[in-house]
Short mmCIF file of C-alpha atoms in Angstrom, two decimals:
data_model
loop_
_atom_site.label_atom_id
_atom_site.label_comp_id
_atom_site.label_asym_id
_atom_site.label_seq_id
_atom_site.Cartn_x
_atom_site.Cartn_y
_atom_site.Cartn_z
CA MET A 1 0.00 0.00 0.00
CA SER A 2 1.39 3.42 -0.96
CA GLN A 3 1.94 5.96 1.79
CA GLN A 4 -0.66 8.76 1.82
CA LYS A 5 0.86 12.12 0.95
CA THR A 6 0.49 14.89 3.50
CA ALA A 7 -1.81 17.80 2.66
CA ALA A 8 -0.20 20.55 0.62
CA ILE A 9 0.61 23.90 2.20
CA PRO A 10 0.91 26.57 -0.53
CA MET A 11 2.75 29.88 -0.28
CA VAL A 12 -0.63 31.60 -0.45
CA ASP A 13 -4.17 30.24 -0.76
CA LEU A 14 -6.28 32.69 -2.76
CA THR A 15 -9.45 30.61 -2.33
CA ALA A 16 -9.46 30.52 1.47
CA GLN A 17 -10.55 34.13 1.96
CA TYR A 18 -13.51 34.08 -0.39
CA PRO A 19 -16.17 32.55 1.93
CA LEU A 20 -15.73 35.44 4.40
CA ILE A 21 -16.40 38.13 1.80
CA ARG A 22 -18.50 36.24 -0.74
CA ALA A 23 -21.85 37.83 0.14
CA ASP A 24 -20.46 41.37 0.00
CA ILE A 25 -18.67 40.72 -3.28
CA GLU A 26 -21.68 39.13 -4.95
CA ALA A 27 -24.01 41.92 -3.83
CA GLY A 28 -21.55 44.58 -4.95
CA LEU A 29 -20.98 42.94 -8.32
CA GLN A 30 -24.70 42.61 -8.96
CA ALA A 31 -25.19 46.30 -8.20
CA ALA A 32 -22.25 47.29 -10.40
CA LEU A 33 -23.49 45.13 -13.27
CA SER A 34 -26.93 46.72 -13.00
CA GLU A 35 -25.48 50.25 -12.93
CA ALA A 36 -23.11 49.47 -15.85
CA ARG A 37 -20.61 52.25 -15.10
CA PHE A 38 -17.50 50.12 -15.45
CA ILE A 39 -14.78 52.76 -15.92
CA LEU A 40 -14.17 55.37 -13.19
CA GLY A 41 -17.55 54.52 -11.73
CA PRO A 42 -18.99 55.01 -8.22
CA ASN A 43 -17.17 52.06 -6.64
CA VAL A 44 -13.81 53.35 -7.88
CA GLN A 45 -14.57 56.77 -6.41
CA ALA A 46 -15.75 55.23 -3.13
CA LEU A 47 -12.70 52.99 -2.88
CA GLU A 48 -10.36 55.94 -3.38
CA ALA A 49 -12.14 57.88 -0.62
CA GLU A 50 -12.18 54.91 1.77
CA ILE A 51 -8.48 54.15 1.31
CA ALA A 52 -7.61 57.84 1.68
CA ALA A 53 -9.44 57.84 5.01
CA TYR A 54 -7.70 54.61 6.09
CA LEU A 55 -4.24 55.92 5.18
CA GLY A 56 -4.87 59.41 6.52
CA VAL A 57 -4.10 61.21 3.24
CA GLU A 58 -5.93 63.83 1.21
CA HIS A 59 -5.98 62.00 -2.11
CA CYS A 60 -5.93 58.50 -3.57
CA VAL A 61 -5.79 57.88 -7.32
CA SER A 62 -6.46 54.33 -8.46
CA VAL A 63 -4.63 52.96 -11.50
CA ALA A 64 -4.31 49.71 -13.43
CA SER A 65 -1.38 48.15 -11.53
CA GLY A 66 1.23 48.70 -8.86
CA THR A 67 3.82 49.27 -11.58
CA ASP A 68 1.65 52.01 -13.06
CA ALA A 69 1.25 53.53 -9.59
CA LEU A 70 5.04 53.89 -9.29
CA HIS A 71 5.37 55.15 -12.87
CA LEU A 72 2.61 57.73 -12.67
CA ALA A 73 3.64 58.88 -9.18
CA LEU A 74 7.16 59.58 -10.42
CA ARG A 75 5.95 61.38 -13.54
CA ALA A 76 3.32 63.38 -11.64
CA ALA A 77 6.02 64.40 -9.14
CA GLY A 78 8.09 65.80 -12.00
CA VAL A 79 10.83 63.15 -12.17
CA GLY A 80 12.06 62.74 -15.73
CA GLU A 81 14.84 62.64 -18.30
CA GLY A 82 18.32 63.01 -16.85
CA ASP A 83 17.25 62.60 -13.23
CA GLU A 84 18.60 59.97 -10.85
CA VAL A 85 16.39 58.09 -8.40
CA ILE A 86 18.07 56.25 -5.53
CA THR A 87 16.45 52.93 -4.68
CA THR A 88 17.04 49.40 -3.48
CA PRO A 89 18.44 46.54 -5.57
CA PHE A 90 16.50 44.03 -3.46
CA SER A 91 12.94 44.26 -4.77
CA PHE A 92 10.70 43.16 -7.61
CA ILE A 93 11.77 44.63 -10.94
CA SER A 94 8.82 47.04 -11.20
CA THR A 95 10.49 49.31 -8.64
CA ALA A 96 13.30 50.07 -11.08
CA GLU A 97 11.24 49.69 -14.27
CA ALA A 98 9.07 52.63 -13.24
CA ILE A 99 12.15 54.84 -12.87
CA CYS A 100 13.26 53.91 -16.39
CA TYR A 101 9.77 54.56 -17.79
CA VAL A 102 10.04 58.28 -16.94
CA GLY A 103 13.50 58.51 -18.50
CA ALA A 104 15.33 58.66 -15.18
CA ARG A 105 18.22 56.47 -14.03
CA PRO A 106 17.86 54.05 -11.10
CA VAL A 107 20.79 54.26 -8.71
CA PHE A 108 20.98 51.09 -6.64
CA VAL A 109 22.44 51.24 -3.13
CA ASP A 110 22.92 48.51 -0.56
CA ILE A 111 20.46 47.33 2.06
CA ASP A 112 20.31 46.90 5.82
CA PRO A 113 21.28 43.26 6.54
CA ARG A 114 18.59 42.88 9.21
CA THR A 115 15.52 44.50 7.64
CA PHE A 116 16.41 44.01 3.93
CA ASN A 117 15.31 47.62 3.35
CA VAL A 118 17.48 50.30 1.78
CA ASP A 119 20.30 51.58 4.03
CA PRO A 120 19.87 55.33 4.70
CA ALA A 121 23.63 55.86 5.01
CA ALA A 122 24.13 54.31 1.58
CA VAL A 123 21.36 56.51 0.19
CA GLU A 124 22.99 59.70 1.40
CA ALA A 125 26.40 58.62 0.11
CA ALA A 126 24.94 58.13 -3.40
CA ILE A 127 23.44 61.62 -3.78
CA THR A 128 24.78 63.61 -6.74
CA PRO A 129 23.70 66.86 -8.41
CA ALA A 130 21.48 64.72 -10.70
CA THR A 131 19.60 63.07 -7.82
CA ARG A 132 15.92 64.04 -7.87
CA ALA A 133 14.21 61.43 -5.72
CA ILE A 134 14.56 58.60 -3.23
CA MET A 135 12.27 55.59 -3.66
CA PRO A 136 12.43 53.16 -0.73
CA VAL A 137 10.51 49.89 -0.74
CA HIS A 138 8.75 48.72 2.42
CA LEU A 139 9.93 45.21 1.65
CA PHE A 140 7.95 42.16 2.79
CA GLY A 141 5.67 44.49 4.82
CA GLN A 142 8.41 46.01 7.00
CA PRO A 143 8.49 49.82 6.80
CA ALA A 144 11.75 51.28 5.59
CA ASN A 145 13.62 53.65 7.93
CA ILE A 146 11.40 56.55 6.99
CA PRO A 147 12.52 58.95 9.76
CA ALA A 148 16.10 58.80 8.46
CA LEU A 149 15.05 58.92 4.79
CA ARG A 150 12.73 61.90 5.36
CA ASP A 151 15.58 63.73 7.05
CA ILE A 152 17.90 63.02 4.11
CA ALA A 153 15.26 64.03 1.57
CA GLY A 154 14.53 67.23 3.44
CA ARG A 155 18.17 68.28 3.76
CA HIS A 156 18.87 67.62 0.08
CA ASP A 157 15.53 68.89 -1.31
CA LEU A 158 14.62 65.49 -2.78
CA ILE A 159 11.27 63.89 -3.59
CA LEU A 160 10.40 60.84 -1.47
CA ILE A 161 8.20 58.24 -3.20
CA GLU A 162 7.23 55.18 -1.13
CA ASP A 163 6.93 51.80 -2.85
CA CYS A 164 4.13 50.35 -0.72
CA ALA A 165 3.37 47.35 -2.94
CA GLN A 166 3.92 44.96 -0.02
CA SER A 167 2.99 47.15 2.95
CA PHE A 168 -0.74 47.95 2.98
CA GLY A 169 -1.56 48.54 6.66
CA ALA A 170 2.03 48.90 7.86
CA ALA A 171 2.79 52.01 9.89
CA VAL A 172 5.58 54.14 11.34
CA ASP A 173 4.84 55.84 14.67
CA GLY A 174 1.12 55.38 14.03
CA ARG A 175 1.21 56.82 10.50
CA MET A 176 0.46 54.52 7.60
CA THR A 177 2.94 53.74 4.88
CA GLY A 178 1.81 55.70 1.87
CA SER A 179 1.32 58.82 4.00
CA LEU A 180 4.97 59.42 4.85
CA GLY A 181 6.48 60.83 1.64
CA HIS A 182 5.41 62.99 -1.26
CA ALA A 183 3.46 60.01 -2.61
CA GLY A 184 2.95 56.31 -2.03
CA ALA A 185 2.37 53.59 -4.63
CA PHE A 186 0.35 50.46 -3.82
CA SER A 187 -0.27 47.21 -5.67
CA PHE A 188 -3.51 45.23 -5.56
CA PHE A 189 -2.03 42.13 -7.19
CA PRO A 190 -4.07 39.15 -5.89
CA SER A 191 -1.44 37.89 -3.43
CA LYS A 192 -0.89 41.27 -1.76
CA ASN A 193 -2.14 42.02 1.77
CA LEU A 194 -5.02 43.89 0.13
CA GLY A 195 -5.36 42.15 -3.21
CA GLY A 196 -7.98 42.13 -5.94
CA TYR A 197 -8.92 39.36 -8.36
CA GLY A 198 -6.75 40.86 -11.08
CA ASP A 199 -4.28 43.71 -11.42
CA GLY A 200 -4.72 47.09 -9.81
CA GLY A 201 -2.83 49.84 -8.05
CA LEU A 202 -3.19 53.17 -6.28
CA ILE A 203 -1.28 56.40 -5.64
CA SER A 204 -1.65 58.14 -2.27
CA THR A 205 -0.62 61.74 -1.60
CA ASP A 206 -1.38 64.95 0.28
CA ASP A 207 -0.19 67.01 -2.71
CA ASP A 208 -3.15 68.51 -4.59
CA ARG A 209 -1.13 69.15 -7.75
CA LEU A 210 0.42 65.67 -7.82
CA ALA A 211 -3.00 64.04 -7.38
CA ALA A 212 -4.55 66.12 -10.15
CA GLU A 213 -1.67 65.32 -12.49
CA ALA A 214 -1.93 61.58 -11.71
CA LYS A 215 -5.66 61.63 -12.48
CA THR A 216 -4.94 63.30 -15.81
CA LEU A 217 -2.13 60.90 -16.70
CA ARG A 218 -4.15 57.76 -15.91
CA ASN A 219 -6.91 58.81 -18.33
CA HIS A 220 -5.08 59.55 -21.60
CA GLY A 221 -3.88 62.95 -20.41
CA SER A 222 -7.47 64.20 -20.30
CA ARG A 223 -9.15 66.45 -17.74
CA GLN A 224 -12.21 66.93 -19.94
CA ARG A 225 -13.52 64.28 -22.30
CA TYR A 226 -11.92 64.46 -25.75
CA TYR A 227 -9.57 67.27 -24.67
CA HIS A 228 -6.02 66.11 -23.93
CA ASP A 229 -3.49 68.35 -22.20
CA VAL A 230 -0.59 65.86 -22.26
CA VAL A 231 0.18 62.43 -23.67
CA GLY A 232 -1.04 60.14 -20.92
CA TYR A 233 -1.84 56.47 -20.39
CA ASN A 234 -4.76 54.09 -20.22
CA SER A 235 -4.33 53.12 -16.57
CA ARG A 236 -7.69 52.95 -14.83
CA LEU A 237 -8.82 50.54 -12.14
CA ASP A 238 -12.07 48.93 -13.28
CA GLU A 239 -15.31 49.03 -11.32
CA LEU A 240 -15.42 45.27 -10.65
CA GLN A 241 -11.98 45.24 -9.02
CA ALA A 242 -13.06 48.21 -6.91
CA VAL A 243 -16.07 46.21 -5.65
CA ILE A 244 -13.79 43.35 -4.59
CA LEU A 245 -11.29 45.64 -2.88
CA ARG A 246 -14.07 47.50 -1.04
CA ALA A 247 -15.33 44.17 0.29
CA LYS A 248 -11.86 43.30 1.60
CA LEU A 249 -10.84 46.69 2.99
CA PRO A 250 -12.90 46.50 6.25
CA HIS A 251 -11.08 43.25 7.10
CA ILE A 252 -7.52 44.39 6.36
CA ASP A 253 -6.50 44.99 9.97
CA ASP A 254 -7.73 41.52 10.97
CA PHE A 255 -5.95 39.98 7.98
CA ASN A 256 -2.71 41.72 8.91
CA GLU A 257 -3.00 40.81 12.57
CA HIS A 258 -3.28 37.14 11.67
CA ARG A 259 -0.19 37.51 9.49
CA ARG A 260 1.60 38.91 12.54
CA SER A 261 0.35 35.98 14.63
CA VAL A 262 1.70 33.54 12.06
CA ALA A 263 5.03 35.39 12.06
CA ARG A 264 5.24 35.27 15.86
CA ARG A 265 4.54 31.54 15.82
CA TYR A 266 7.27 30.93 13.25
CA THR A 267 9.77 33.05 15.16
CA GLU A 268 9.06 31.36 18.48
CA ALA A 269 9.30 27.90 16.92
CA LEU A 270 12.53 28.63 15.03
CA GLN A 271 14.49 30.40 17.75
CA GLY A 272 17.83 28.73 18.25
CA VAL A 273 17.72 26.61 15.09
CA ALA A 274 21.29 26.43 13.84
CA GLY A 275 21.94 28.40 10.65
CA LEU A 276 18.58 30.20 10.58
CA THR A 277 18.02 33.92 11.22
CA THR A 278 14.40 34.94 11.76
CA PRO A 279 13.02 38.32 10.59
CA HIS A 280 14.08 41.39 12.52
CA GLU A 281 11.57 44.07 13.51
CA ASP A 282 13.48 47.30 13.99
CA GLY A 283 10.95 48.97 16.31
CA VAL A 284 10.54 51.91 13.92
CA GLY A 285 7.39 50.58 12.29
CA ARG A 286 4.62 47.98 12.35
CA HIS A 287 5.51 45.02 10.12
CA VAL A 288 2.55 43.43 8.29
CA TYR A 289 4.42 40.37 6.95
CA HIS A 290 3.54 40.23 3.31
CA GLN A 291 6.31 37.63 3.41
CA TYR A 292 7.99 35.79 6.28
CA THR A 293 11.60 35.61 5.13
CA LEU A 294 14.45 33.79 6.86
CA LEU A 295 18.17 33.94 6.25
CA CYS A 296 19.85 30.57 5.88
CA GLU A 297 23.49 29.77 6.52
CA ASP A 298 24.35 29.73 2.82
CA GLU A 299 22.87 28.87 -0.56
CA ALA A 300 23.44 25.13 -0.14
CA HIS A 301 21.67 25.18 3.24
CA ARG A 302 18.72 27.03 1.67
CA ASP A 303 18.48 24.55 -1.19
CA ARG A 304 18.52 21.65 1.24
CA LEU A 305 15.74 23.17 3.36
CA MET A 306 13.60 23.87 0.29
CA ALA A 307 14.00 20.24 -0.78
CA GLU A 308 13.03 19.00 2.68
CA LEU A 309 9.95 21.23 2.72
CA ALA A 310 8.95 20.10 -0.77
CA ALA A 311 9.29 16.45 0.31
CA ASP A 312 6.67 17.19 2.97
CA ASN A 313 4.40 18.90 0.38
CA ILE A 314 5.19 22.39 1.72
CA ALA A 315 5.86 25.31 -0.60
CA SER A 316 8.68 27.80 -0.14
CA ALA A 317 10.13 30.53 -2.33
CA VAL A 318 13.10 32.80 -2.89
CA TYR A 319 12.33 36.53 -3.05
CA TYR A 320 14.58 37.56 -4.80
CA PRO A 321 17.28 35.32 -6.33
CA VAL A 322 19.02 38.01 -8.43
CA PRO A 323 19.37 41.60 -7.16
CA LEU A 324 18.30 44.26 -9.63
CA HIS A 325 21.78 45.69 -10.20
CA GLN A 326 22.83 42.25 -11.51
CA GLN A 327 19.85 41.85 -13.85
CA ALA A 328 20.57 41.89 -17.59
CA ALA A 329 17.78 44.43 -18.06
CA PHE A 330 19.89 47.08 -16.32
CA SER A 331 23.28 46.24 -17.82
CA ASP A 332 23.27 49.50 -19.79
CA LEU A 333 23.46 51.44 -16.51
CA HIS A 334 27.07 50.38 -16.08
CA ASP A 335 28.40 51.79 -19.40
CA GLY A 336 30.51 48.70 -20.02
CA SER A 337 32.18 48.89 -16.63
CA ALA A 338 31.99 46.20 -13.97
CA VAL A 339 28.70 45.81 -12.13
CA PRO A 340 29.10 47.63 -8.80
CA ALA A 341 29.30 45.38 -5.76
CA LEU A 342 26.41 45.64 -3.30
CA PRO A 343 27.55 42.88 -0.94
CA VAL A 344 24.66 42.83 1.52
CA ALA A 345 22.01 42.55 -1.20
CA GLU A 346 24.05 39.92 -3.03
CA ASP A 347 24.56 37.85 0.11
CA THR A 348 20.88 38.15 1.08
CA ALA A 349 19.77 36.95 -2.37
CA LYS A 350 21.82 33.77 -1.88
CA ARG A 351 20.53 33.04 1.62
CA CYS A 352 16.91 34.26 1.84
CA LEU A 353 14.02 31.81 2.13
CA SER A 354 10.34 32.74 2.35
CA LEU A 355 7.79 30.49 4.05
CA PRO A 356 4.02 30.25 3.53
CA ILE A 357 2.08 33.12 5.09
CA TYR A 358 -1.46 34.34 4.50
CA PRO A 359 -4.38 35.35 6.75
CA GLU A 360 -6.07 31.94 6.67
CA LEU A 361 -2.95 29.86 7.36
CA ALA A 362 -3.61 27.66 10.40
CA LEU A 363 -1.14 27.85 13.27
CA THR A 364 -1.04 24.05 13.23
CA ASP A 365 0.32 24.30 9.68
CA VAL A 366 2.93 26.78 10.92
CA ASP A 367 3.94 24.21 13.54
CA ARG A 368 4.22 21.53 10.85
CA ILE A 369 6.44 23.77 8.70
CA ALA A 370 8.64 24.68 11.65
CA ALA A 371 9.01 21.03 12.60
CA VAL A 372 10.51 20.27 9.18
CA LEU A 373 13.00 23.13 9.57
CA ARG A 374 13.97 21.95 13.07
CA ARG A 375 14.87 18.42 11.96
#
C-alpha cells in the first residue's frame, strides 16, 4: 500500500478568503453590473475615498497596476529625463522599471542586513547633483527607515516616493505607509495584503497638484472628455476590481494581525535553530508580513531546506534570487564597466528563504512547517 501524501501547504491560498467576503462581493458585483458604469464609476470613487481615510491622506488615485502607480507617481512628481532616483536593488523589478519609464536612471544602493530595506547611510552617500528622488521599498511588509530617509530628503531637497506594494496597513509611529512621503504607490495584485482578483494599483498623496496630475495621466492625459493636455496612459482601475477591494478593505487589519500571529509563531518555533536567522523588527514601524523571510546559513543550506519542505508537500520561495543591479535588463546602466558590488544585497539573495504566510494559514500548519525546519 502506498503511503498517503500529507496535505499541501501553498505559499498563499487565494481561495481561502472568499467565503468570508462572498456575500459582500456578490451583492456589490450585482449592483455594479446593473449600474453598468465600469470605468471610473462610483465604486472606484468610493474605494479611493475609503483608502484615503484609512491611510490618513488627502488623495488617492487608483490605476491599473502597482507598476503604473510607481510610474505615474514619479511622472506626476516631475521626475524625468536626466534625473537619478536612488532605490534598493533588493525588490521586484517594477520598482526600477518605473524609474526607467520616466527617463530617469535608477541608482541602486545597498540594504540593511537585518531589515532588507534600503540603508539610509548608503542613500545619502549616493546623492549627486542629478539626484531628484529617493524611492524606498517597504519590503515584505516592513516599513523602511522613513525617519532617516525623510531627514535626508529634506536636507537635500529630494522627492520621497514610497513603494508600498507589499505594505498595505504597515505604519511608522502610528502613520500609515503611503502617507509618509510625497506620494505612495500600492499594488492590488491578488497575493498582496489587500489584493484584488486581477491587477490594480493606487497612488496616495497629500499634494493637490500631484493628485490632479496623476488623475490626468491615468486617463489619456485628459481632464475633460476628448480634450487632452498631455500624452497620458490608459491606466484605470475597473469598477469590478473596486467592488472586490471594497469588500476586503474592512477586514484588512484583521488579515494583517493574523499575518503577525503567524510570524510570531514561526519566530518562536525557530528560535535557536542552527543556521537560521528569523526576521528582525526594527521597532521603527509595524511590520505586516507580506512575506515571512528567513536567512539561511548559505545557498546550499537554503536549497537543502527547500528540498526538505517540498518532500513534505510544503511550498517555499526565494524573493529575490538576483538583485536588480545584476539583472541583464539594467546592464546599460554600467556603461561597459563592472557591475558595482552591493555585498549585503548579493549575500541576502543567496541566503533568503520565504515560508508560507497568509491570513487563513492555520497555526497548526505553521507548527508543521517549523518542525521540518527543526529536523
